[in-house]
Amino acid sequence: MVSVTTWNINSVRLRMPLVEKFLNQQAPDVLCLQEIKCVEEQFPAKAFRELGYEHIAIHGQKGYHGVATVSRLPFREISRYDWQDNGEARHVGVQLTDPAHQGMVIENVYVPAGGDVPDREVNAKFGQKLDFLERMARWADNVDQPTLIVGDFNIAPLESDVWSHKQLLKVVSHTPIEVEALQRFMDAHGWTDIGREHVPAPERYYSWWSYRNPNWQTNDKGRRLDHMWASPELAKQATRHSILEEARNWDRPSDHVPLTTEFTL
């Protein structure tokens, strides 16, 4: 069995106590973090190693973005793609090296948020987001190994992935143009959306609640921005998927919560 967690931590150094709490309670084999907001030299690697996560791949950036994958299982880093084509640290890929894990690849990605206006003509960030997704789709067309891609995709594609489909149709993260771009990425490899395999639509499923809403739990204005997608054969080995909503209530939390999938490898 292999368990993998994805979590946009929104500053790993600030929230290391929460990460430690999570790892002590849940103990996934692999943890994929997004928005670590630090360069490699600043990453709290020592703290992870003391928790038993000795294998670490970091693609960091000073103060912004950045991703890191830590693991109790041995892996080798295999890729760092610049899907935004501007040098930002938004991806790292690793492959588990123990033969028992069947060469499983874990891709950890942080898709750009895309700014506030869903129009590439007036908002360059939105255009960069769409281009990022198109580059991911071209890459996915050639994926030929059992692969799990996880992270903050910054898109909630389904009506039941948001608190109000009608009110968010023109809000970046749920616009039809973004959903269509994400669908092209899905179709390019025939990915299986693990979350929705285990929490079928139209059941409510959120992973993010804005800091702007202090009564997040009462109002429940969430969105499913975080995803775990698997290659078709790997997806058949997914046995359990969970969303730790209670982490949004922890002291000084991230605005995202951890998602975990278990595989029988």
Coordinates of C-alpha atoms in Angstrom, one line a residue:
M1 CA 0.0 0.0 0.0
V2 CA 1.2 3.5 -0.8
S3 CA -0.6 6.6 0.5
V4 CA 0.0 10.0 -1.1
T5 CA -1.2 13.4 0.2
T6 CA -1.4 16.7 -1.6
W7 CA -1.6 20.0 0.3
N8 CA -1.2 23.7 -0.7
I9 CA 0.4 24.7 2.5
N10 CA 0.7 28.5 1.8
S11 CA 4.2 28.8 3.4
V12 CA 5.8 25.7 4.7
R13 CA 8.0 27.5 7.2
L14 CA 5.1 29.4 8.7
R15 CA 2.9 26.3 8.9
M16 CA 5.5 23.6 9.8
P17 CA 3.8 22.9 13.1
L18 CA 0.6 22.1 11.2
V19 CA 2.5 19.8 8.8
E20 CA 4.1 18.1 11.8
K21 CA 0.7 17.6 13.4
F22 CA -0.7 16.2 10.2
L23 CA 2.2 13.8 9.6
N24 CA 2.0 12.5 13.2
Q25 CA -1.7 11.9 12.9
Q26 CA -2.1 10.7 9.3
A27 CA 1.4 9.5 8.3
P28 CA 1.1 9.3 4.5
D29 CA 4.0 7.7 2.7
V30 CA 4.4 10.7 0.4
L31 CA 3.5 14.3 1.0
C32 CA 3.3 16.8 -1.9
L33 CA 3.3 20.4 -0.9
Q34 CA 2.5 23.5 -3.1
E35 CA 3.1 27.2 -2.4
I36 CA 6.0 26.5 -0.1
K37 CA 7.2 30.1 -0.6
C38 CA 10.9 29.5 0.0
V39 CA 14.1 28.4 -1.8
E40 CA 15.7 25.1 -1.2
E41 CA 18.2 26.3 1.4
Q42 CA 15.3 27.7 3.5
F43 CA 13.2 24.5 3.4
P44 CA 12.8 22.8 6.8
A45 CA 14.4 19.6 5.6
K46 CA 15.8 18.7 9.0
A47 CA 12.3 18.7 10.5
F48 CA 11.0 16.4 7.9
R49 CA 13.8 14.0 8.3
E50 CA 13.3 13.9 12.0
L51 CA 9.7 12.9 11.2
G52 CA 10.9 10.0 9.0
Y53 CA 10.6 11.7 5.7
E54 CA 14.2 11.4 4.5
H55 CA 13.6 11.6 0.7
I56 CA 13.0 15.2 -0.4
A57 CA 12.6 16.9 -3.8
I58 CA 12.3 20.7 -3.7
H59 CA 11.7 23.2 -6.5
G60 CA 11.6 26.4 -4.6
Q61 CA 11.3 30.1 -5.2
K62 CA 12.0 33.0 -2.9
G63 CA 8.8 34.3 -1.3
Y64 CA 6.4 32.9 -3.9
H65 CA 5.1 29.6 -5.4
G66 CA 7.4 26.6 -5.0
V67 CA 6.6 22.9 -4.6
A68 CA 8.2 20.1 -2.6
T69 CA 7.7 16.4 -2.3
V70 CA 8.8 14.5 0.8
S71 CA 8.6 10.8 1.3
R72 CA 9.3 7.9 3.6
L73 CA 9.7 5.8 0.5
P74 CA 12.8 6.1 -1.7
F75 CA 12.4 8.0 -4.9
R76 CA 14.4 9.8 -7.6
E77 CA 13.6 13.2 -8.9
I78 CA 12.9 12.9 -12.6
S79 CA 11.6 16.3 -13.8
R80 CA 11.0 20.0 -13.3
Y81 CA 8.8 21.4 -16.0
D82 CA 8.3 25.1 -16.6
W83 CA 4.8 24.9 -18.0
Q84 CA 4.3 28.6 -17.5
D85 CA 7.5 29.3 -19.6
N86 CA 8.7 32.1 -17.2
G87 CA 11.0 30.4 -14.7
E88 CA 8.5 30.1 -11.8
A89 CA 8.8 27.1 -9.6
R90 CA 5.6 25.2 -10.1
H91 CA 6.4 21.6 -10.7
V92 CA 8.5 18.7 -9.5
G93 CA 8.2 15.0 -10.5
V94 CA 9.6 12.0 -8.8
Q95 CA 9.5 8.2 -9.3
L96 CA 9.3 5.6 -6.5
T97 CA 12.4 3.4 -6.8
D98 CA 11.4 0.3 -4.8
P99 CA 10.3 -2.4 -7.4
A100 CA 7.3 -3.2 -5.2
H101 CA 5.9 0.2 -6.1
Q102 CA 5.8 -0.6 -9.9
G103 CA 7.7 2.5 -10.9
M104 CA 4.9 4.9 -9.8
V105 CA 5.5 8.5 -10.9
I106 CA 4.2 11.3 -8.7
E107 CA 3.9 14.7 -10.4
N108 CA 3.4 17.7 -8.0
V109 CA 2.1 20.8 -9.7
Y110 CA 0.9 24.3 -8.7
V111 CA -1.2 25.8 -11.5
P112 CA -1.3 29.6 -11.6
A113 CA -4.3 31.2 -10.1
G114 CA -4.9 33.4 -13.1
G115 CA -5.7 36.8 -11.7
D116 CA -9.1 38.3 -11.3
V117 CA -10.4 38.9 -14.8
P118 CA -11.2 35.9 -17.0
D119 CA -10.0 37.5 -20.2
R120 CA -6.5 37.0 -21.6
E121 CA -6.7 40.3 -23.6
V122 CA -6.9 42.4 -20.5
N123 CA -5.3 40.1 -17.9
A124 CA -2.0 38.5 -18.8
K125 CA -2.1 36.2 -15.8
F126 CA -5.2 34.6 -17.1
G127 CA -3.5 34.0 -20.5
Q128 CA -0.5 32.5 -18.7
K129 CA -2.8 30.1 -16.8
L130 CA -4.5 28.9 -20.0
D131 CA -1.1 28.5 -21.7
F132 CA 0.2 26.5 -18.7
L133 CA -2.8 24.1 -19.1
E134 CA -2.2 23.7 -22.8
R135 CA 1.5 22.9 -22.2
M136 CA 0.4 20.3 -19.6
A137 CA -1.9 18.8 -22.1
R138 CA 0.8 18.4 -24.7
W139 CA 3.0 16.8 -22.0
A140 CA 0.2 14.5 -20.9
D141 CA -0.3 13.2 -24.4
N142 CA 3.1 11.4 -24.1
V143 CA 2.8 10.0 -20.6
D144 CA 3.6 6.3 -20.7
Q145 CA 4.2 5.3 -17.1
P146 CA 1.8 4.7 -14.1
T147 CA 1.5 8.3 -13.0
L148 CA -0.3 10.3 -10.3
I149 CA -0.5 14.0 -10.9
V150 CA -1.6 16.0 -7.8
G151 CA -1.7 19.6 -6.6
D152 CA -3.5 22.9 -6.6
F153 CA -4.9 23.1 -10.1
N154 CA -6.8 26.3 -9.2
I155 CA -9.8 25.2 -11.1
A156 CA -13.1 23.8 -9.8
P157 CA -14.6 22.1 -12.9
L158 CA -17.9 20.7 -11.7
E159 CA -21.0 22.5 -10.5
S160 CA -20.8 20.5 -7.2
D161 CA -17.1 21.6 -6.8
V162 CA -18.3 25.2 -5.9
W163 CA -20.7 26.6 -3.4
S164 CA -22.7 28.4 -6.2
H165 CA -22.3 27.4 -9.8
K166 CA -24.4 30.4 -11.0
Q167 CA -22.6 33.0 -9.0
L168 CA -19.1 31.8 -9.9
L169 CA -19.5 31.2 -13.6
K170 CA -17.7 34.4 -14.3
V171 CA -15.2 34.1 -11.5
V172 CA -11.7 32.9 -12.2
S173 CA -11.4 29.2 -11.2
H174 CA -14.8 28.2 -12.4
T175 CA -15.2 29.8 -15.8
P176 CA -16.2 27.7 -18.9
I177 CA -12.9 28.5 -20.6
E178 CA -10.8 27.2 -17.7
V179 CA -13.0 24.1 -17.4
E180 CA -12.6 23.4 -21.1
A181 CA -8.8 23.8 -20.8
L182 CA -8.7 21.4 -17.9
Q183 CA -10.8 18.9 -19.8
R184 CA -8.3 19.0 -22.6
F185 CA -5.6 18.1 -20.2
M186 CA -7.7 15.3 -18.8
D187 CA -8.5 13.9 -22.2
A188 CA -4.8 14.1 -23.3
H189 CA -4.0 11.1 -21.1
G190 CA -7.3 9.8 -20.1
W191 CA -6.7 10.7 -16.5
T192 CA -9.1 9.5 -13.8
D193 CA -10.2 12.1 -11.3
I194 CA -9.6 10.1 -8.1
G195 CA -11.5 12.5 -5.9
R196 CA -14.7 12.2 -7.9
E197 CA -14.3 8.5 -8.2
H198 CA -14.6 8.3 -4.4
V199 CA -16.9 11.3 -3.8
P200 CA -19.1 11.1 -6.9
A201 CA -20.8 14.2 -8.2
P202 CA -23.2 15.8 -7.4
E203 CA -22.0 15.3 -3.8
R204 CA -20.4 18.4 -2.3
Y205 CA -16.6 18.3 -2.4
Y206 CA -14.4 21.4 -1.5
S207 CA -10.7 21.7 -0.6
W208 CA -10.4 25.5 -0.3
W209 CA -12.2 28.3 1.7
S210 CA -11.1 31.9 1.4
Y211 CA -9.4 33.7 4.2
R212 CA -11.8 36.6 3.5
N213 CA -14.6 34.6 5.0
P214 CA -14.0 34.2 8.7
N215 CA -17.1 32.1 9.1
W216 CA -15.9 29.6 6.5
Q217 CA -17.5 26.6 8.2
T218 CA -20.9 28.2 8.7
N219 CA -21.2 29.8 5.2
D220 CA -19.3 26.9 3.5
K221 CA -18.4 29.0 0.5
G222 CA -15.8 26.5 -0.7
R223 CA -14.3 25.3 -4.0
R224 CA -12.5 22.1 -5.1
L225 CA -9.2 23.6 -6.3
D226 CA -7.0 20.7 -5.4
H227 CA -6.9 17.4 -7.3
M228 CA -5.4 14.0 -7.5
W229 CA -5.6 12.4 -11.0
A230 CA -4.2 9.0 -12.0
S231 CA -3.3 7.1 -15.1
P232 CA -6.2 4.7 -15.9
E233 CA -4.4 1.5 -14.7
L234 CA -3.0 3.2 -11.6
A235 CA -6.5 4.6 -10.8
K236 CA -7.8 1.0 -10.5
Q237 CA -5.5 0.5 -7.6
A238 CA -6.8 3.5 -5.6
T239 CA -8.7 2.1 -2.6
R240 CA -9.4 5.1 -0.4
H241 CA -9.6 8.9 -0.7
S242 CA -10.1 11.4 2.1
I243 CA -10.4 15.1 2.6
L244 CA -9.2 16.5 6.0
E245 CA -11.6 19.4 6.3
E246 CA -10.8 19.8 10.0
A247 CA -7.4 21.1 9.0
R248 CA -9.0 24.4 7.9
N249 CA -9.9 24.9 11.6
W250 CA -6.4 24.5 12.9
D251 CA -4.5 27.4 14.4
R252 CA -3.2 29.7 11.6
P253 CA -4.3 27.3 8.9
S254 CA -3.7 27.2 5.2
D255 CA -6.8 28.1 3.1
H256 CA -6.5 24.7 1.5
V257 CA -6.9 21.3 3.2
P258 CA -5.0 18.0 2.6
L259 CA -6.3 15.3 0.3
T260 CA -5.0 11.7 0.6
T261 CA -5.3 8.7 -1.7
E262 CA -4.2 5.1 -0.9
F263 CA -3.1 2.7 -3.5
T264 CA -2.7 -1.1 -3.3
L265 CA 0.8 -1.4 -5.0

